[in-house]
């Protein structure tokens, strides 16, 4: 069986609201250790639901702290469903430092974002109950008539109609 390493930085970490996705029924997972991205990225909290996003804008923000798990293909497929990969987030291999070793780990990034997202406060690490006082709103508590993606995503249909002179 094939295993991959995945770096999680937000609500999938231990003690966070979505950590339950690592249950055995979703596939195999094993905690490897704490990790830090080699590159700097903006980790921001956005939308009225206080969702953490790792923005695909390398060189800005911080080397992000998170957790690394070894997962099987079934778990990775289930995490792709949670993260709506590749429509919303994209999953990409990046270097992550675990103890003194550099490992290639999958990381979910937000690739198509409004530039205003880069003006938000950036964090080195995330906790839903952190000092920022921006508690994550779990999916079952959300307004079904509100699409939080509209707050953060660039409207690609509008961009495709822009004519550059």
PDB file of C-alpha atoms in Angstrom:
ATOM      1  CA  UNK A   1       0.000   0.000   0.000  1.00  0.00           C
ATOM      2  CA  UNK A   2       1.190   3.496  -0.842  1.00  0.00           C
ATOM      3  CA  UNK A   3       1.441   6.193   1.840  1.00  0.00           C
ATOM      4  CA  UNK A   4       1.917   9.941   1.527  1.00  0.00           C
ATOM      5  CA  UNK A   5       2.743  12.659   4.014  1.00  0.00           C
ATOM      6  CA  UNK A   6       0.344  15.554   4.426  1.00  0.00           C
ATOM      7  CA  UNK A   7       1.006  18.822   6.248  1.00  0.00           C
ATOM      8  CA  UNK A   8      -2.028  20.319   8.010  1.00  0.00           C
ATOM      9  CA  UNK A   9      -2.016  23.860   9.383  1.00  0.00           C
ATOM     10  CA  UNK A  10      -5.608  24.595  10.383  1.00  0.00           C
ATOM     11  CA  UNK A  11      -8.749  22.837  11.517  1.00  0.00           C
ATOM     12  CA  UNK A  12      -7.392  19.330  10.793  1.00  0.00           C
ATOM     13  CA  UNK A  13      -4.760  19.533  13.558  1.00  0.00           C
ATOM     14  CA  UNK A  14      -5.144  17.720  16.896  1.00  0.00           C
ATOM     15  CA  UNK A  15      -7.642  19.499  19.130  1.00  0.00           C
ATOM     16  CA  UNK A  16      -9.166  21.415  16.219  1.00  0.00           C
ATOM     17  CA  UNK A  17     -12.755  21.122  14.887  1.00  0.00           C
ATOM     18  CA  UNK A  18     -12.042  18.955  11.805  1.00  0.00           C
ATOM     19  CA  UNK A  19      -9.471  16.585  13.300  1.00  0.00           C
ATOM     20  CA  UNK A  20     -12.217  13.919  13.361  1.00  0.00           C
ATOM     21  CA  UNK A  21     -11.618  13.477   9.604  1.00  0.00           C
ATOM     22  CA  UNK A  22      -8.568  11.397  10.555  1.00  0.00           C
ATOM     23  CA  UNK A  23     -10.826   8.587  11.877  1.00  0.00           C
ATOM     24  CA  UNK A  24     -10.043   5.086  10.629  1.00  0.00           C
ATOM     25  CA  UNK A  25     -13.304   4.900   8.651  1.00  0.00           C
ATOM     26  CA  UNK A  26     -11.882   7.596   6.322  1.00  0.00           C
ATOM     27  CA  UNK A  27      -8.656   5.662   5.759  1.00  0.00           C
ATOM     28  CA  UNK A  28      -5.315   5.188   7.456  1.00  0.00           C
ATOM     29  CA  UNK A  29      -3.521   8.063   9.155  1.00  0.00           C
ATOM     30  CA  UNK A  30      -0.594   8.235  11.538  1.00  0.00           C
ATOM     31  CA  UNK A  31       0.785  11.349  13.233  1.00  0.00           C
ATOM     32  CA  UNK A  32       4.423  11.783  12.165  1.00  0.00           C
ATOM     33  CA  UNK A  33       5.291  14.978  14.024  1.00  0.00           C
ATOM     34  CA  UNK A  34       5.158  18.728  14.051  1.00  0.00           C
ATOM     35  CA  UNK A  35       6.420  20.439  10.937  1.00  0.00           C
ATOM     36  CA  UNK A  36       7.284  23.833   9.499  1.00  0.00           C
ATOM     37  CA  UNK A  37       7.060  24.917   5.880  1.00  0.00           C
ATOM     38  CA  UNK A  38      10.421  25.738   4.334  1.00  0.00           C
ATOM     39  CA  UNK A  39       8.937  28.575   2.286  1.00  0.00           C
ATOM     40  CA  UNK A  40       6.989  31.456   3.801  1.00  0.00           C
ATOM     41  CA  UNK A  41       3.269  31.597   3.046  1.00  0.00           C
ATOM     42  CA  UNK A  42       0.391  33.819   4.189  1.00  0.00           C
ATOM     43  CA  UNK A  43      -1.807  31.958   6.677  1.00  0.00           C
ATOM     44  CA  UNK A  44      -4.914  34.093   7.194  1.00  0.00           C
ATOM     45  CA  UNK A  45      -8.301  33.725   8.852  1.00  0.00           C
ATOM     46  CA  UNK A  46     -11.166  34.908   6.673  1.00  0.00           C
ATOM     47  CA  UNK A  47     -14.913  34.901   5.986  1.00  0.00           C
ATOM     48  CA  UNK A  48     -17.646  35.254   8.571  1.00  0.00           C
ATOM     49  CA  UNK A  49     -16.892  31.610   9.454  1.00  0.00           C
ATOM     50  CA  UNK A  50     -13.281  32.356  10.493  1.00  0.00           C
ATOM     51  CA  UNK A  51     -11.733  29.755   8.204  1.00  0.00           C
ATOM     52  CA  UNK A  52      -7.932  29.453   8.074  1.00  0.00           C
ATOM     53  CA  UNK A  53      -6.501  29.661   4.548  1.00  0.00           C
ATOM     54  CA  UNK A  54      -2.953  29.071   3.353  1.00  0.00           C
ATOM     55  CA  UNK A  55      -2.688  31.430   0.399  1.00  0.00           C
ATOM     56  CA  UNK A  56      -0.627  30.361  -2.582  1.00  0.00           C
ATOM     57  CA  UNK A  57       1.666  33.376  -2.473  1.00  0.00           C
ATOM     58  CA  UNK A  58       5.135  32.082  -1.564  1.00  0.00           C
ATOM     59  CA  UNK A  59       7.594  34.477   0.035  1.00  0.00           C
ATOM     60  CA  UNK A  60       4.951  36.373   2.017  1.00  0.00           C
ATOM     61  CA  UNK A  61       3.872  35.683   5.576  1.00  0.00           C
ATOM     62  CA  UNK A  62       5.698  33.150   7.737  1.00  0.00           C
ATOM     63  CA  UNK A  63       7.168  29.703   7.720  1.00  0.00           C
ATOM     64  CA  UNK A  64       3.953  28.055   8.873  1.00  0.00           C
ATOM     65  CA  UNK A  65       3.815  25.632  11.805  1.00  0.00           C
ATOM     66  CA  UNK A  66       1.584  22.581  11.538  1.00  0.00           C
ATOM     67  CA  UNK A  67       1.353  18.818  11.854  1.00  0.00           C
ATOM     68  CA  UNK A  68       2.423  16.068   9.483  1.00  0.00           C
ATOM     69  CA  UNK A  69       0.488  12.834   9.014  1.00  0.00           C
ATOM     70  CA  UNK A  70       1.200   9.771   6.961  1.00  0.00           C
ATOM     71  CA  UNK A  71      -1.986   8.806   5.097  1.00  0.00           C
ATOM     72  CA  UNK A  72      -3.130   6.177   2.632  1.00  0.00           C
ATOM     73  CA  UNK A  73      -4.837   6.854  -0.693  1.00  0.00           C
ATOM     74  CA  UNK A  74      -8.327   6.479   0.810  1.00  0.00           C
ATOM     75  CA  UNK A  75      -7.628   9.116   3.481  1.00  0.00           C
ATOM     76  CA  UNK A  76      -6.083  11.451   0.922  1.00  0.00           C
ATOM     77  CA  UNK A  77      -9.166  11.075  -1.303  1.00  0.00           C
ATOM     78  CA  UNK A  78     -11.438  11.898   1.655  1.00  0.00           C
ATOM     79  CA  UNK A  79      -9.360  14.947   2.569  1.00  0.00           C
ATOM     80  CA  UNK A  80      -9.616  16.055  -1.069  1.00  0.00           C
ATOM     81  CA  UNK A  81     -13.406  15.934  -0.686  1.00  0.00           C
ATOM     82  CA  UNK A  82     -13.273  18.007   2.501  1.00  0.00           C
ATOM     83  CA  UNK A  83     -10.984  20.590   0.889  1.00  0.00           C
ATOM     84  CA  UNK A  84     -12.853  20.544  -2.451  1.00  0.00           C
ATOM     85  CA  UNK A  85      -9.625  19.784  -4.335  1.00  0.00           C
ATOM     86  CA  UNK A  86      -8.974  20.822  -7.071  1.00  0.00           C
ATOM     87  CA  UNK A  87     -11.937  23.212  -7.487  1.00  0.00           C
ATOM     88  CA  UNK A  88     -11.369  25.301  -4.343  1.00  0.00           C
ATOM     89  CA  UNK A  89      -8.041  24.326  -2.807  1.00  0.00           C
ATOM     90  CA  UNK A  90      -5.159  22.817  -4.727  1.00  0.00           C
ATOM     91  CA  UNK A  91      -2.976  20.136  -3.180  1.00  0.00           C
ATOM     92  CA  UNK A  92       0.722  20.387  -3.958  1.00  0.00           C
ATOM     93  CA  UNK A  93       3.933  18.755  -2.755  1.00  0.00           C
ATOM     94  CA  UNK A  94       6.158  21.154  -0.804  1.00  0.00           C
ATOM     95  CA  UNK A  95       9.183  20.834   1.459  1.00  0.00           C
ATOM     96  CA  UNK A  96       8.390  20.667   5.170  1.00  0.00           C
ATOM     97  CA  UNK A  97      10.887  20.438   8.016  1.00  0.00           C
ATOM     98  CA  UNK A  98      10.094  17.704  10.544  1.00  0.00           C
ATOM     99  CA  UNK A  99      12.655  17.706  13.378  1.00  0.00           C
ATOM    100  CA  UNK A 100      15.900  18.103  11.412  1.00  0.00           C
ATOM    101  CA  UNK A 101      14.734  16.396   8.210  1.00  0.00           C
ATOM    102  CA  UNK A 102      13.202  17.906   5.078  1.00  0.00           C
ATOM    103  CA  UNK A 103      10.208  15.934   3.750  1.00  0.00           C
ATOM    104  CA  UNK A 104       7.971  16.328   0.724  1.00  0.00           C
ATOM    105  CA  UNK A 105       4.417  16.736   2.025  1.00  0.00           C
ATOM    106  CA  UNK A 106       1.100  17.464   0.407  1.00  0.00           C
ATOM    107  CA  UNK A 107      -0.277  20.872   1.403  1.00  0.00           C
ATOM    108  CA  UNK A 108      -3.654  22.421   0.521  1.00  0.00           C
ATOM    109  CA  UNK A 109      -3.369  25.976  -0.834  1.00  0.00           C
ATOM    110  CA  UNK A 110      -5.928  28.601  -1.838  1.00  0.00           C
ATOM    111  CA  UNK A 111      -4.764  29.464  -5.383  1.00  0.00           C
ATOM    112  CA  UNK A 112      -7.385  31.924  -6.686  1.00  0.00           C
ATOM    113  CA  UNK A 113      -7.983  34.622  -4.120  1.00  0.00           C
ATOM    114  CA  UNK A 114      -8.925  38.275  -3.957  1.00  0.00           C
ATOM    115  CA  UNK A 115      -5.799  40.394  -3.499  1.00  0.00           C
ATOM    116  CA  UNK A 116      -7.352  41.920  -0.362  1.00  0.00           C
ATOM    117  CA  UNK A 117      -6.735  38.571   1.337  1.00  0.00           C
ATOM    118  CA  UNK A 118      -3.041  39.501   1.467  1.00  0.00           C
ATOM    119  CA  UNK A 119      -3.921  42.579   3.570  1.00  0.00           C
ATOM    120  CA  UNK A 120      -5.293  40.416   6.376  1.00  0.00           C
ATOM    121  CA  UNK A 121      -3.292  39.635   9.493  1.00  0.00           C
ATOM    122  CA  UNK A 122      -0.967  36.716   8.789  1.00  0.00           C
ATOM    123  CA  UNK A 123      -0.208  33.994  11.303  1.00  0.00           C
ATOM    124  CA  UNK A 124       2.669  31.602  11.909  1.00  0.00           C
ATOM    125  CA  UNK A 125       0.349  29.012  13.457  1.00  0.00           C
ATOM    126  CA  UNK A 126      -3.383  28.501  13.821  1.00  0.00           C
ATOM    127  CA  UNK A 127      -5.689  27.501  16.621  1.00  0.00           C
ATOM    128  CA  UNK A 128      -9.439  27.995  16.485  1.00  0.00           C
ATOM    129  CA  UNK A 129      -9.278  29.186  20.086  1.00  0.00           C
ATOM    130  CA  UNK A 130      -6.134  31.270  19.581  1.00  0.00           C
ATOM    131  CA  UNK A 131      -5.447  34.801  20.841  1.00  0.00           C
ATOM    132  CA  UNK A 132      -6.979  36.256  17.650  1.00  0.00           C
ATOM    133  CA  UNK A 133     -10.484  35.519  19.081  1.00  0.00           C
ATOM    134  CA  UNK A 134     -11.688  34.328  15.653  1.00  0.00           C
ATOM    135  CA  UNK A 135     -13.347  31.034  16.560  1.00  0.00           C
ATOM    136  CA  UNK A 136     -13.964  28.707  13.604  1.00  0.00           C
ATOM    137  CA  UNK A 137     -17.642  28.197  12.733  1.00  0.00           C
ATOM    138  CA  UNK A 138     -18.300  24.525  12.072  1.00  0.00           C
ATOM    139  CA  UNK A 139     -20.209  23.553   8.939  1.00  0.00           C
ATOM    140  CA  UNK A 140     -23.357  22.438  10.768  1.00  0.00           C
ATOM    141  CA  UNK A 141     -23.683  25.959  12.260  1.00  0.00           C
ATOM    142  CA  UNK A 142     -23.387  27.801   8.936  1.00  0.00           C
ATOM    143  CA  UNK A 143     -26.056  29.637   6.980  1.00  0.00           C
ATOM    144  CA  UNK A 144     -26.973  27.420   3.998  1.00  0.00           C
ATOM    145  CA  UNK A 145     -27.927  30.519   1.966  1.00  0.00           C
ATOM    146  CA  UNK A 146     -24.513  32.159   2.325  1.00  0.00           C
ATOM    147  CA  UNK A 147     -21.571  31.180   0.108  1.00  0.00           C
ATOM    148  CA  UNK A 148     -18.378  32.061   1.980  1.00  0.00           C
ATOM    149  CA  UNK A 149     -16.307  31.382  -1.147  1.00  0.00           C
ATOM    150  CA  UNK A 150     -17.652  34.588  -2.714  1.00  0.00           C
ATOM    151  CA  UNK A 151     -15.771  36.575  -0.036  1.00  0.00           C
ATOM    152  CA  UNK A 152     -12.364  35.220  -0.952  1.00  0.00           C
ATOM    153  CA  UNK A 153     -12.308  33.915  -4.512  1.00  0.00           C
ATOM    154  CA  UNK A 154     -11.540  35.944  -7.592  1.00  0.00           C
ATOM    155  CA  UNK A 155     -14.455  35.868 -10.023  1.00  0.00           C
ATOM    156  CA  UNK A 156     -12.818  34.075 -12.935  1.00  0.00           C
ATOM    157  CA  UNK A 157     -15.772  34.674 -15.253  1.00  0.00           C
ATOM    158  CA  UNK A 158     -15.314  38.445 -14.935  1.00  0.00           C
ATOM    159  CA  UNK A 159     -11.547  38.149 -15.371  1.00  0.00           C
ATOM    160  CA  UNK A 160     -11.934  36.144 -18.560  1.00  0.00           C
ATOM    161  CA  UNK A 161     -13.942  38.959 -20.161  1.00  0.00           C
ATOM    162  CA  UNK A 162     -11.360  41.663 -19.413  1.00  0.00           C
ATOM    163  CA  UNK A 163      -9.580  42.855 -22.535  1.00  0.00           C
ATOM    164  CA  UNK A 164      -5.987  43.981 -22.114  1.00  0.00           C
ATOM    165  CA  UNK A 165      -4.788  46.744 -24.429  1.00  0.00           C
TER     166      UNK A 165
END
